[in-house]
């Protein structure tokens, strides 16, 4: 069974540019989460989808971040325009309904210069 | 005060030693407690999942939760070089990662010396 896959694994962009990160959850998992780890800090929750609906987006830093999950399958996280402080590793995780176990992807490393 | 405190290490021990990792937290509303293991350049992988207080054992790993002290521990027996990784504690109000997001500690970098 394929795990959670994320693309790209590493992206280097200039300040002010746009980047879109993609996450493919484990097939059949309704819950999809985005987390971020900024260097030297804890992994922080960004938002939670249940199927295509945003259940909780309280962790999104500001309106430069836009997450979508069309059709309840894969999700994208767009940062526009990117700032230096957006650099970090963005993790996606998924879980089946009520299982309580999160399966994480390997992360997308974002470097904003 | 951070919600979850975890010593980042590094913690270096010889192979075969018993390893003790721990976290303290401030929010008494946390009900679910987890330990994740993360190898370099990989995503976190769930090791142990505990509800409320008590102990849980799985092979060489034992997780303990003391809600009265707001303190959780992970013990690794007969440690192996393959256990070298970063260990992250995480906790939540609802079913681990259910309706609410996980709150993580910074992670402890563990090194098992052959």
Coordinates of C-alpha atoms in Angstrom, one line a residue:
Chain A
X1 CA 0.0 0.0 0.0
X2 CA 1.4 3.4 -1.0
X3 CA 2.0 5.8 1.8
X4 CA 1.5 9.6 1.9
X5 CA 3.4 11.2 -0.9
X6 CA 4.5 14.8 -1.2
X7 CA 5.8 16.8 -4.1
X8 CA 8.2 18.5 -4.5
X9 CA 10.7 17.1 -2.0
X10 CA 12.6 20.4 -2.1
X11 CA 11.8 23.8 -3.6
X12 CA 14.0 26.9 -3.6
X13 CA 12.3 30.1 -4.6
X14 CA 12.9 33.9 -4.4
X15 CA 11.0 36.0 -2.0
X16 CA 7.7 37.2 -3.6
X17 CA 7.3 34.1 -5.8
X18 CA 4.6 31.5 -5.6
X19 CA 5.0 27.9 -4.6
X20 CA 2.5 25.1 -4.6
X21 CA 3.0 21.9 -2.6
X22 CA 1.1 18.8 -3.3
X23 CA 0.1 15.9 -1.0
X24 CA -1.4 12.6 -2.0
X25 CA -2.9 10.9 1.1
X26 CA -3.2 7.2 1.6
X27 CA -6.1 6.0 -0.5
X28 CA -9.4 6.0 1.4
X29 CA -8.2 8.3 4.2
X30 CA -10.8 11.1 4.7
X31 CA -8.6 13.1 7.1
X32 CA -5.8 15.1 5.7
X33 CA -3.5 17.4 7.7
X34 CA -0.8 19.9 6.9
X35 CA 1.9 20.6 9.4
X36 CA 5.0 22.8 9.2
X37 CA 8.4 22.7 10.9
X38 CA 10.4 25.9 10.9
X39 CA 14.1 25.4 11.7
X40 CA 14.7 25.2 15.4
X41 CA 11.0 25.0 16.2
X42 CA 8.4 22.4 16.9
X43 CA 6.2 20.8 14.2
X44 CA 3.1 23.0 14.1
X45 CA -0.4 22.2 12.9
X46 CA -1.6 24.2 10.0
X47 CA -5.0 22.8 9.0
X48 CA -7.2 19.7 8.8
X49 CA -9.5 18.5 5.9
X50 CA -12.2 16.0 6.3
X51 CA -12.8 14.9 2.7
X52 CA -13.0 18.1 0.8
X53 CA -14.1 20.3 3.7
X54 CA -11.8 22.4 5.9
X55 CA -12.4 21.1 9.4
X56 CA -9.9 23.3 11.2
X57 CA -7.6 26.0 9.7
X58 CA -6.7 27.7 12.9
X59 CA -3.0 27.1 12.4
X60 CA -2.7 28.8 9.0
X61 CA -0.2 31.7 9.5
X62 CA -1.9 34.3 7.3
X63 CA -3.8 34.8 4.1
X64 CA -0.8 34.2 1.9
X65 CA -1.4 30.5 2.5
X66 CA -4.2 28.7 0.6
X67 CA -5.0 25.0 1.0
X68 CA -7.4 23.1 -1.2
X69 CA -8.6 19.5 -1.4
X70 CA -10.8 19.3 -4.5
X71 CA -12.8 16.1 -4.7
X72 CA -11.5 14.9 -1.3
X73 CA -8.4 13.2 -2.7
X74 CA -5.1 15.1 -3.1
X75 CA -4.4 18.4 -1.5
X76 CA -2.4 21.5 -2.5
X77 CA -0.9 24.2 -0.3
X78 CA -0.1 27.4 -2.1
X79 CA 2.1 30.1 -0.7
X80 CA 1.7 33.4 -2.5
X81 CA 3.7 35.6 -2.2
X82 CA 6.4 33.7 -0.3
X83 CA 8.3 35.4 2.5
X84 CA 11.7 34.5 4.1
X85 CA 9.9 33.2 7.2
X86 CA 7.9 30.7 5.2
X87 CA 11.1 28.6 4.9
X88 CA 10.8 25.2 6.5
X89 CA 9.5 21.6 6.0
X90 CA 5.9 21.2 5.2
X91 CA 4.5 17.8 6.2
X92 CA 1.3 16.3 5.1
X93 CA -0.4 13.5 7.1
X94 CA -3.5 11.5 6.6
X95 CA -5.7 9.1 8.7
X96 CA -8.7 6.9 8.3
X97 CA -11.8 7.9 10.1
X98 CA -11.5 7.4 13.9
X99 CA -8.3 5.4 13.7
X100 CA -6.3 8.1 15.5
X101 CA -3.1 7.2 13.8
X102 CA -1.5 9.8 11.5
X103 CA 0.6 8.7 8.6
X104 CA 3.1 11.4 7.6
X105 CA 4.7 12.0 4.3
X106 CA 8.4 12.7 4.0
X107 CA 7.8 16.4 3.8
X108 CA 8.4 19.2 1.3
X109 CA 11.3 21.4 2.1
X110 CA 10.8 25.0 1.2
X111 CA 13.6 27.5 1.0
X112 CA 12.8 31.1 0.3
X113 CA 15.8 33.3 -0.6
Chain B
X1 CA 5.7 28.8 28.8
X2 CA 5.5 26.4 25.9
X3 CA 2.6 23.9 25.8
X4 CA 5.0 21.0 25.4
X5 CA 8.6 20.9 26.7
X6 CA 11.1 18.4 25.4
X7 CA 14.9 18.3 25.7
X8 CA 16.3 18.4 22.2
X9 CA 19.5 16.6 23.2
X10 CA 21.5 15.1 21.6
X11 CA 21.3 12.1 23.9
X12 CA 24.1 9.6 23.3
X13 CA 24.0 6.1 24.9
X14 CA 25.8 2.8 24.3
X15 CA 24.1 0.0 22.5
X16 CA 22.1 -2.2 24.9
X17 CA 21.3 0.6 27.3
X18 CA 17.9 1.6 28.5
X19 CA 16.9 4.9 27.1
X20 CA 14.5 7.3 28.9
X21 CA 12.9 10.1 26.9
X22 CA 10.3 12.5 28.4
X23 CA 8.1 15.5 27.8
X24 CA 6.2 17.8 30.1
X25 CA 3.2 19.7 29.2
X26 CA 1.1 22.5 30.6
X27 CA -2.4 22.0 29.1
X28 CA -4.5 19.6 31.3
X29 CA -7.0 19.2 28.5
X30 CA -4.7 16.9 26.5
X31 CA -6.1 13.3 26.5
X32 CA -4.1 11.5 23.8
X33 CA -0.4 11.1 24.0
X34 CA 1.9 9.9 21.2
X35 CA 5.5 9.2 20.5
X36 CA 6.7 9.5 16.9
X37 CA 10.1 8.5 15.6
X38 CA 11.7 10.5 12.8
X39 CA 14.7 9.5 10.8
X40 CA 16.8 12.1 9.0
X41 CA 15.0 13.5 5.9
X42 CA 11.9 11.3 6.6
X43 CA 8.5 12.0 8.0
X44 CA 7.5 11.2 11.6
X45 CA 6.3 7.6 12.2
X46 CA 4.0 6.7 15.0
X47 CA 5.6 4.5 17.7
X48 CA 3.2 4.6 20.6
X49 CA -0.3 5.9 21.2
X50 CA -1.8 6.2 24.7
X51 CA -5.1 7.5 26.0
X52 CA -5.1 9.3 29.4
X53 CA -2.8 8.0 32.2
X54 CA -1.1 4.7 32.4
X55 CA 1.5 2.5 30.8
X56 CA 1.6 0.8 27.4
X57 CA 4.2 -1.7 26.2
X58 CA 5.0 -2.7 22.7
X59 CA 8.1 -4.9 22.3
X60 CA 11.2 -3.0 23.5
X61 CA 9.1 0.3 23.9
X62 CA 7.1 1.4 26.9
X63 CA 5.1 4.6 27.1
X64 CA 4.0 6.1 30.4
X65 CA 1.6 8.9 31.0
X66 CA 1.2 10.7 34.3
X67 CA -1.5 13.2 33.9
X68 CA -1.4 14.4 37.5
X69 CA 2.2 15.5 36.9
X70 CA 1.7 16.4 33.2
X71 CA 4.6 14.2 32.3
X72 CA 5.0 11.5 29.7
X73 CA 7.9 9.1 29.1
X74 CA 9.1 6.7 26.5
X75 CA 11.5 3.9 27.5
X76 CA 13.5 1.9 25.0
X77 CA 15.0 -1.4 26.3
X78 CA 18.0 -3.1 24.7
X79 CA 18.7 -0.1 22.5
X80 CA 20.0 -0.7 19.0
X81 CA 22.0 1.5 16.6
X82 CA 18.9 1.4 14.4
X83 CA 17.0 3.3 17.2
X84 CA 19.1 6.4 16.5
X85 CA 16.6 9.0 15.4
X86 CA 14.7 12.0 16.6
X87 CA 11.8 11.1 19.0
X88 CA 8.9 13.5 19.1
X89 CA 6.2 13.6 21.7
X90 CA 2.8 14.8 20.6
X91 CA -0.5 15.2 22.2
X92 CA -4.1 16.2 21.5
X93 CA -7.5 16.8 23.0
X94 CA -9.4 14.5 20.8
X95 CA -8.7 11.2 19.1
X96 CA -5.1 11.5 18.1
X97 CA -5.3 13.8 15.2
X98 CA -9.1 13.7 15.0
X99 CA -10.9 16.9 15.1
X100 CA -7.9 18.8 16.5
X101 CA -4.3 19.0 15.5
X102 CA -1.4 17.5 17.3
X103 CA 0.8 19.6 19.6
X104 CA 4.4 18.5 19.2
X105 CA 7.5 18.8 21.4
X106 CA 10.7 19.8 19.6
X107 CA 12.0 16.3 19.6
X108 CA 15.0 14.6 21.2
X109 CA 17.9 13.5 19.0
X110 CA 18.9 10.1 20.2
X111 CA 22.2 8.5 19.2
X112 CA 22.9 4.8 20.0
X113 CA 26.6 4.1 19.9
X114 CA 27.6 0.6 18.6

